[in-house]
PDB file of C-alpha atoms in Angstrom:
ATOM      1  CA  GLY A   1     126.548 101.778 -44.644  1.00 81.00           C
ATOM      2  CA  ASN A   2     125.108 103.676 -41.691  1.00 87.00           C
ATOM      3  CA  SER A   3     127.081 106.241 -39.727  1.00 91.00           C
ATOM      4  CA  VAL A   4     126.519 109.109 -37.323  1.00 94.00           C
ATOM      5  CA  THR A   5     128.749 112.139 -36.864  1.00 95.00           C
ATOM      6  CA  GLN A   6     128.212 114.438 -33.927  1.00 94.00           C
ATOM      7  CA  MET A   7     129.846 117.550 -32.636  1.00 86.00           C
ATOM      8  CA  GLU A   8     132.952 116.860 -30.635  1.00 84.00           C
ATOM      9  CA  GLY A   9     133.157 118.059 -27.088  1.00 86.00           C
ATOM     10  CA  PRO A  10     133.638 118.730 -24.415  1.00 94.00           C
ATOM     11  CA  VAL A  11     131.122 121.540 -24.180  1.00 96.00           C
ATOM     12  CA  THR A  12     131.037 123.750 -21.088  1.00 97.00           C
ATOM     13  CA  LEU A  13     128.145 126.132 -20.509  1.00 96.00           C
ATOM     14  CA  SER A  14     126.750 128.349 -17.801  1.00 97.00           C
ATOM     15  CA  GLU A  15     123.333 127.652 -16.339  1.00 97.00           C
ATOM     16  CA  GLU A  16     120.464 129.049 -18.466  1.00 96.00           C
ATOM     17  CA  ALA A  17     122.609 129.121 -21.609  1.00 97.00           C
ATOM     18  CA  PHE A  18     121.393 127.758 -24.963  1.00 97.00           C
ATOM     19  CA  LEU A  19     122.715 124.351 -25.957  1.00 97.00           C
ATOM     20  CA  THR A  20     123.075 122.941 -29.461  1.00 97.00           C
ATOM     21  CA  ILE A  21     124.766 119.665 -30.312  1.00 97.00           C
ATOM     22  CA  ASN A  22     125.063 119.024 -34.034  1.00 97.00           C
ATOM     23  CA  CYS A  23     124.433 115.584 -35.467  1.00 97.00           C
ATOM     24  CA  THR A  24     124.462 114.415 -39.073  1.00 97.00           C
ATOM     25  CA  TYR A  25     123.961 110.947 -40.422  1.00 96.00           C
ATOM     26  CA  THR A  26     124.449 108.696 -43.418  1.00 95.00           C
ATOM     27  CA  ALA A  27     121.995 105.877 -43.958  1.00 92.00           C
ATOM     28  CA  THR A  28     120.174 103.899 -46.586  1.00 86.00           C
ATOM     29  CA  GLY A  29     116.403 103.744 -46.462  1.00 84.00           C
ATOM     30  CA  TYR A  30     114.387 105.356 -43.694  1.00 84.00           C
ATOM     31  CA  PRO A  31     116.096 105.152 -40.316  1.00 92.00           C
ATOM     32  CA  SER A  32     114.676 106.301 -37.003  1.00 93.00           C
ATOM     33  CA  LEU A  33     116.803 108.816 -35.136  1.00 95.00           C
ATOM     34  CA  PHE A  34     117.512 109.061 -31.420  1.00 96.00           C
ATOM     35  CA  TRP A  35     119.296 111.027 -28.769  1.00 97.00           C
ATOM     36  CA  TYR A  36     120.458 109.005 -25.795  1.00 95.00           C
ATOM     37  CA  VAL A  37     121.903 110.508 -22.618  1.00 96.00           C
ATOM     38  CA  GLN A  38     124.300 109.054 -20.065  1.00 92.00           C
ATOM     39  CA  TYR A  39     124.354 110.879 -16.725  1.00 93.00           C
ATOM     40  CA  PRO A  40     127.432 110.456 -14.509  1.00 89.00           C
ATOM     41  CA  GLY A  41     127.521 106.974 -13.020  1.00 83.00           C
ATOM     42  CA  GLU A  42     124.348 105.883 -14.809  1.00 84.00           C
ATOM     43  CA  GLY A  43     123.419 103.828 -17.849  1.00 84.00           C
ATOM     44  CA  LEU A  44     122.259 104.984 -21.276  1.00 89.00           C
ATOM     45  CA  GLN A  45     118.764 106.443 -21.303  1.00 92.00           C
ATOM     46  CA  LEU A  46     116.593 107.369 -24.246  1.00 94.00           C
ATOM     47  CA  LEU A  47     116.162 111.145 -24.330  1.00 97.00           C
ATOM     48  CA  LEU A  48     114.033 111.567 -27.462  1.00 97.00           C
ATOM     49  CA  LYS A  49     113.329 110.033 -30.835  1.00 95.00           C
ATOM     50  CA  ALA A  50     111.910 110.812 -34.276  1.00 96.00           C
ATOM     51  CA  THR A  51     110.782 108.173 -36.705  1.00 92.00           C
ATOM     52  CA  LYS A  52     110.272 110.055 -39.966  1.00 92.00           C
ATOM     53  CA  ALA A  53     111.231 113.204 -41.811  1.00 94.00           C
ATOM     54  CA  ASP A  54     110.078 116.495 -40.224  1.00 96.00           C
ATOM     55  CA  ASP A  55     109.153 114.754 -36.954  1.00 96.00           C
ATOM     56  CA  LYS A  56     110.218 116.652 -33.848  1.00 97.00           C
ATOM     57  CA  GLY A  57     111.217 114.678 -30.788  1.00 97.00           C
ATOM     58  CA  SER A  58     111.066 116.431 -27.426  1.00 97.00           C
ATOM     59  CA  ASN A  59     111.634 115.604 -23.767  1.00 97.00           C
ATOM     60  CA  LYS A  60     112.811 117.453 -20.625  1.00 95.00           C
ATOM     61  CA  GLY A  61     113.047 120.711 -22.583  1.00 97.00           C
ATOM     62  CA  PHE A  62     115.256 119.175 -25.283  1.00 98.00           C
ATOM     63  CA  GLU A  63     114.167 119.111 -28.929  1.00 98.00           C
ATOM     64  CA  ALA A  64     115.470 117.694 -32.183  1.00 98.00           C
ATOM     65  CA  THR A  65     113.938 117.709 -35.663  1.00 98.00           C
ATOM     66  CA  TYR A  66     114.512 114.969 -38.248  1.00 97.00           C
ATOM     67  CA  ARG A  67     115.768 116.826 -41.343  1.00 96.00           C
ATOM     68  CA  LYS A  68     116.026 114.479 -44.284  1.00 94.00           C
ATOM     69  CA  GLU A  69     117.155 117.179 -46.721  1.00 94.00           C
ATOM     70  CA  THR A  70     120.218 117.984 -44.603  1.00 96.00           C
ATOM     71  CA  THR A  71     120.498 114.495 -43.012  1.00 96.00           C
ATOM     72  CA  SER A  72     120.637 116.122 -39.607  1.00 97.00           C
ATOM     73  CA  PHE A  73     119.127 115.698 -36.145  1.00 98.00           C
ATOM     74  CA  HIS A  74     120.560 118.528 -34.053  1.00 98.00           C
ATOM     75  CA  LEU A  75     119.775 118.576 -30.332  1.00 98.00           C
ATOM     76  CA  GLU A  76     118.754 121.879 -28.713  1.00 98.00           C
ATOM     77  CA  LYS A  77     117.737 123.152 -25.306  1.00 98.00           C
ATOM     78  CA  GLY A  78     116.893 126.748 -24.604  1.00 96.00           C
ATOM     79  CA  SER A  79     118.009 127.013 -20.983  1.00 95.00           C
ATOM     80  CA  VAL A  80     120.273 124.339 -19.530  1.00 97.00           C
ATOM     81  CA  GLN A  81     120.544 123.379 -15.874  1.00 97.00           C
ATOM     82  CA  VAL A  82     123.401 121.885 -13.889  1.00 97.00           C
ATOM     83  CA  SER A  83     121.471 118.605 -13.884  1.00 96.00           C
ATOM     84  CA  ASP A  84     121.818 118.441 -17.701  1.00 97.00           C
ATOM     85  CA  SER A  85     125.529 117.689 -17.336  1.00 97.00           C
ATOM     86  CA  ALA A  86     125.977 114.363 -19.116  1.00 97.00           C
ATOM     87  CA  VAL A  87     127.260 112.663 -22.250  1.00 94.00           C
ATOM     88  CA  TYR A  88     124.850 112.903 -25.183  1.00 96.00           C
ATOM     89  CA  PHE A  89     124.817 110.355 -28.010  1.00 94.00           C
ATOM     90  CA  CYS A  90     123.121 110.763 -31.367  1.00 96.00           C
ATOM     91  CA  ALA A  91     122.075 107.468 -32.917  1.00 95.00           C
ATOM     92  CA  LEU A  92     120.154 105.972 -35.787  1.00 93.00           C
ATOM     93  CA  ILE A  93     118.542 102.607 -36.199  1.00 90.00           C
ATOM     94  CA  ASN A  94     118.242 100.822 -39.487  1.00 82.00           C
ATOM     95  CA  ASP A  95     117.493  97.138 -39.896  1.00 77.00           C
ATOM     96  CA  TYR A  96     117.580  96.525 -36.127  1.00 80.00           C
ATOM     97  CA  LYS A  97     121.111  97.817 -35.586  1.00 81.00           C
ATOM     98  CA  LEU A  98     121.819 101.043 -33.700  1.00 86.00           C
ATOM     99  CA  SER A  99     124.700 103.165 -34.966  1.00 90.00           C
ATOM    100  CA  PHE A 100     126.001 105.719 -32.460  1.00 91.00           C
ATOM    101  CA  GLY A 101     127.977 108.890 -32.671  1.00 92.00           C
ATOM    102  CA  ALA A 102     131.057 109.213 -30.483  1.00 89.00           C
ATOM    103  CA  GLY A 103     129.225 111.191 -27.798  1.00 91.00           C
ATOM    104  CA  THR A 104     129.439 114.804 -26.638  1.00 94.00           C
ATOM    105  CA  THR A 105     130.279 115.583 -23.015  1.00 95.00           C
ATOM    106  CA  VAL A 106     128.318 118.572 -21.711  1.00 97.00           C
ATOM    107  CA  THR A 107     129.156 120.285 -18.435  1.00 97.00           C
ATOM    108  CA  VAL A 108     126.858 122.975 -17.078  1.00 97.00           C
ATOM    109  CA  ARG A 109     128.265 125.291 -14.414  1.00 97.00           C
ATOM    110  CA  ALA A 110     126.148 127.118 -11.855  1.00 95.00           C
TER     111      ALA A 110
ATOM    112  CA  GLY B   1     111.125  93.105 -14.913  1.00 51.00           C
ATOM    113  CA  ALA B   2     111.028  96.864 -14.878  1.00 78.00           C
ATOM    114  CA  GLY B   3     114.139  97.299 -16.970  1.00 90.00           C
ATOM    115  CA  VAL B   4     117.058  95.505 -18.563  1.00 93.00           C
ATOM    116  CA  SER B   5     119.370  94.015 -15.952  1.00 94.00           C
ATOM    117  CA  GLN B   6     122.951  92.878 -16.366  1.00 96.00           C
ATOM    118  CA  SER B   7     125.373  90.988 -14.183  1.00 96.00           C
ATOM    119  CA  PRO B   8     127.955  91.303 -12.913  1.00 97.00           C
ATOM    120  CA  SER B   9     128.207  95.081 -12.799  1.00 95.00           C
ATOM    121  CA  ASN B  10     131.988  94.865 -12.640  1.00 96.00           C
ATOM    122  CA  LYS B  11     134.358  92.074 -13.600  1.00 97.00           C
ATOM    123  CA  VAL B  12     138.123  92.059 -13.231  1.00 98.00           C
ATOM    124  CA  THR B  13     139.913  89.115 -14.802  1.00 97.00           C
ATOM    125  CA  GLU B  14     143.376  88.039 -15.813  1.00 97.00           C
ATOM    126  CA  LYS B  15     144.476  87.849 -19.405  1.00 97.00           C
ATOM    127  CA  GLY B  16     143.717  84.431 -20.853  1.00 97.00           C
ATOM    128  CA  LYS B  17     140.735  83.641 -18.619  1.00 97.00           C
ATOM    129  CA  ASP B  18     137.176  83.149 -19.888  1.00 98.00           C
ATOM    130  CA  VAL B  19     134.329  85.404 -18.748  1.00 98.00           C
ATOM    131  CA  GLU B  20     130.546  85.206 -18.971  1.00 98.00           C
ATOM    132  CA  LEU B  21     128.321  88.271 -18.959  1.00 98.00           C
ATOM    133  CA  ARG B  22     124.596  87.979 -18.387  1.00 97.00           C
ATOM    134  CA  CYS B  23     121.655  90.034 -19.634  1.00 97.00           C
ATOM    135  CA  ASP B  24     118.022  89.815 -18.589  1.00 96.00           C
ATOM    136  CA  PRO B  25     115.802  91.796 -20.997  1.00 95.00           C
ATOM    137  CA  ILE B  26     112.539  93.611 -20.385  1.00 93.00           C
ATOM    138  CA  SER B  27     109.681  91.136 -20.174  1.00 91.00           C
ATOM    139  CA  GLY B  28     107.885  90.870 -23.514  1.00 89.00           C
ATOM    140  CA  HIS B  29     110.794  92.155 -25.586  1.00 91.00           C
ATOM    141  CA  THR B  30     111.601  89.686 -28.337  1.00 91.00           C
ATOM    142  CA  ALA B  31     114.802  91.342 -29.557  1.00 91.00           C
ATOM    143  CA  LEU B  32     118.052  91.551 -27.597  1.00 93.00           C
ATOM    144  CA  TYR B  33     121.285  93.299 -28.517  1.00 93.00           C
ATOM    145  CA  TRP B  34     124.852  93.372 -27.229  1.00 95.00           C
ATOM    146  CA  TYR B  35     127.098  96.412 -27.650  1.00 94.00           C
ATOM    147  CA  ARG B  36     130.574  97.342 -26.468  1.00 94.00           C
ATOM    148  CA  GLN B  37     131.684 100.773 -25.294  1.00 90.00           C
ATOM    149  CA  ARG B  38     135.387 101.344 -25.059  1.00 88.00           C
ATOM    150  CA  LEU B  39     136.665 104.223 -22.956  1.00 83.00           C
ATOM    151  CA  GLY B  40     135.960 107.554 -24.632  1.00 74.00           C
ATOM    152  CA  GLN B  41     134.320 105.978 -27.652  1.00 77.00           C
ATOM    153  CA  GLY B  42     130.833 105.403 -28.971  1.00 76.00           C
ATOM    154  CA  LEU B  43     129.041 102.104 -28.941  1.00 86.00           C
ATOM    155  CA  GLU B  44     130.008  99.188 -31.163  1.00 89.00           C
ATOM    156  CA  PHE B  45     127.327  96.708 -32.184  1.00 90.00           C
ATOM    157  CA  LEU B  46     128.243  93.107 -31.387  1.00 93.00           C
ATOM    158  CA  ILE B  47     125.249  90.818 -31.966  1.00 92.00           C
ATOM    159  CA  TYR B  48     121.460  90.838 -32.235  1.00 90.00           C
ATOM    160  CA  PHE B  49     118.943  88.147 -31.248  1.00 91.00           C
ATOM    161  CA  GLN B  50     115.357  87.785 -32.398  1.00 89.00           C
ATOM    162  CA  GLY B  51     113.972  85.215 -30.003  1.00 87.00           C
ATOM    163  CA  ASN B  52     116.762  82.692 -29.541  1.00 85.00           C
ATOM    164  CA  SER B  53     118.203  82.980 -33.040  1.00 87.00           C
ATOM    165  CA  ALA B  54     120.931  85.421 -34.002  1.00 84.00           C
ATOM    166  CA  PRO B  55     120.299  86.871 -37.477  1.00 80.00           C
ATOM    167  CA  ASP B  56     123.202  89.280 -37.174  1.00 82.00           C
ATOM    168  CA  LYS B  57     126.526  88.351 -35.577  1.00 83.00           C
ATOM    169  CA  SER B  58     128.495  90.699 -37.778  1.00 84.00           C
ATOM    170  CA  GLY B  59     129.887  92.784 -34.937  1.00 89.00           C
ATOM    171  CA  LEU B  60     131.562  90.018 -32.965  1.00 92.00           C
ATOM    172  CA  PRO B  61     135.262  91.012 -33.016  1.00 92.00           C
ATOM    173  CA  SER B  62     136.724  87.508 -33.163  1.00 92.00           C
ATOM    174  CA  ASP B  63     135.910  83.833 -32.649  1.00 93.00           C
ATOM    175  CA  ARG B  64     136.761  84.298 -28.965  1.00 97.00           C
ATOM    176  CA  PHE B  65     133.386  86.016 -28.611  1.00 96.00           C
ATOM    177  CA  SER B  66     130.124  84.068 -28.589  1.00 95.00           C
ATOM    178  CA  ALA B  67     126.604  84.609 -27.314  1.00 95.00           C
ATOM    179  CA  GLU B  68     123.500  82.593 -26.742  1.00 94.00           C
ATOM    180  CA  ARG B  69     119.954  83.261 -25.671  1.00 93.00           C
ATOM    181  CA  THR B  70     117.377  81.041 -24.044  1.00 86.00           C
ATOM    182  CA  GLY B  71     114.024  81.567 -25.751  1.00 78.00           C
ATOM    183  CA  GLU B  72     112.989  85.206 -25.338  1.00 78.00           C
ATOM    184  CA  SER B  73     114.764  85.476 -22.031  1.00 89.00           C
ATOM    185  CA  VAL B  74     118.270  85.636 -20.651  1.00 95.00           C
ATOM    186  CA  SER B  75     121.309  86.007 -22.865  1.00 96.00           C
ATOM    187  CA  THR B  76     124.947  85.224 -22.072  1.00 97.00           C
ATOM    188  CA  LEU B  77     127.932  86.792 -23.816  1.00 97.00           C
ATOM    189  CA  THR B  78     131.070  84.706 -23.430  1.00 97.00           C
ATOM    190  CA  ILE B  79     134.597  85.924 -24.081  1.00 98.00           C
ATOM    191  CA  GLN B  80     137.228  83.195 -24.183  1.00 98.00           C
ATOM    192  CA  ARG B  81     140.936  83.729 -23.561  1.00 97.00           C
ATOM    193  CA  THR B  82     140.420  87.391 -22.699  1.00 97.00           C
ATOM    194  CA  GLN B  83     142.884  90.001 -23.935  1.00 97.00           C
ATOM    195  CA  GLN B  84     143.575  93.466 -22.581  1.00 96.00           C
ATOM    196  CA  GLU B  85     141.873  95.040 -25.602  1.00 94.00           C
ATOM    197  CA  ASP B  86     138.625  93.369 -24.478  1.00 96.00           C
ATOM    198  CA  SER B  87     138.457  95.807 -21.546  1.00 96.00           C
ATOM    199  CA  ALA B  88     135.297  97.858 -22.034  1.00 96.00           C
ATOM    200  CA  VAL B  89     131.746  98.319 -20.822  1.00 95.00           C
ATOM    201  CA  TYR B  90     129.479  95.683 -22.343  1.00 97.00           C
ATOM    202  CA  LEU B  91     125.929  96.907 -22.778  1.00 95.00           C
ATOM    203  CA  CYS B  92     122.803  94.913 -23.418  1.00 95.00           C
ATOM    204  CA  ALA B  93     119.590  96.338 -24.842  1.00 94.00           C
ATOM    205  CA  SER B  94     116.168  94.951 -25.658  1.00 93.00           C
ATOM    206  CA  SER B  95     113.203  96.004 -27.789  1.00 91.00           C
ATOM    207  CA  PHE B  96     109.886  94.761 -29.130  1.00 89.00           C
ATOM    208  CA  GLY B  97     111.735  93.656 -32.228  1.00 77.00           C
ATOM    209  CA  THR B  98     110.627  95.593 -35.281  1.00 75.00           C
ATOM    210  CA  ARG B  99     113.416  97.010 -37.416  1.00 73.00           C
ATOM    211  CA  THR B 100     113.283 100.536 -35.956  1.00 77.00           C
ATOM    212  CA  ASP B 101     111.941  99.970 -32.439  1.00 83.00           C
ATOM    213  CA  THR B 102     113.458 101.881 -29.537  1.00 86.00           C
ATOM    214  CA  GLN B 103     116.133  99.912 -27.710  1.00 90.00           C
ATOM    215  CA  TYR B 104     116.293 100.140 -23.912  1.00 91.00           C
ATOM    216  CA  PHE B 105     119.665  99.658 -22.300  1.00 93.00           C
ATOM    217  CA  GLY B 106     120.847  97.918 -19.168  1.00 94.00           C
ATOM    218  CA  PRO B 107     123.429  99.444 -16.806  1.00 92.00           C
ATOM    219  CA  GLY B 108     126.303  97.537 -18.409  1.00 94.00           C
ATOM    220  CA  THR B 109     129.105  95.296 -17.205  1.00 96.00           C
ATOM    221  CA  ARG B 110     132.502  96.942 -16.831  1.00 96.00           C
ATOM    222  CA  LEU B 111     135.134  94.373 -17.816  1.00 97.00           C
ATOM    223  CA  THR B 112     138.761  94.948 -16.924  1.00 97.00           C
ATOM    224  CA  VAL B 113     141.369  92.517 -18.221  1.00 97.00           C
ATOM    225  CA  LEU B 114     144.678  92.769 -16.388  1.00 96.00           C
TER     226      LEU B 114
END
């Protein structure tokens, strides 16, 4: 079956620090991979996606590379801001169904 | 519309009552999905529609849960005889409908069963 494992939080950082959230997956076939973000009081938003091996998704300074050999899709940002405080979910889609990780809460302090 | 909409945004009900949750997908999206997010947990898949048929109902937790969709439009998730463990945020998403298309989420309905 399909499953996603992501780094447990919570993660607390200072502004301008480097952020990494690890994500690994198990899937049959060729899933697409996603990072979704949920800001406080808001709904789930797509942050970035990658549809095949070695693709890099990027948005708002965040990046993640689809690594088939390590079945990973780690999220990185070089310099976080207070406005990046949110819950981040790694997800994969295979045969229409999204499978989500448990979410990582990130708090950025000024 | 501009995005996926859901109603109500909040619902408080008593144990044993029935509830209906509504989802209005993005115009032109043929696929519609329901998920559940319990407090502090990731999302659980409930059901998927392609048009008005439901090829995958595998995530529905029990026969108290049912869903229907009118054409490629509104969907209703119904929970009968609600239990306290049904308390969660119910999220709807829609997509263009291929097997790996991006799903866009609505704001959710927060259900509290007392």
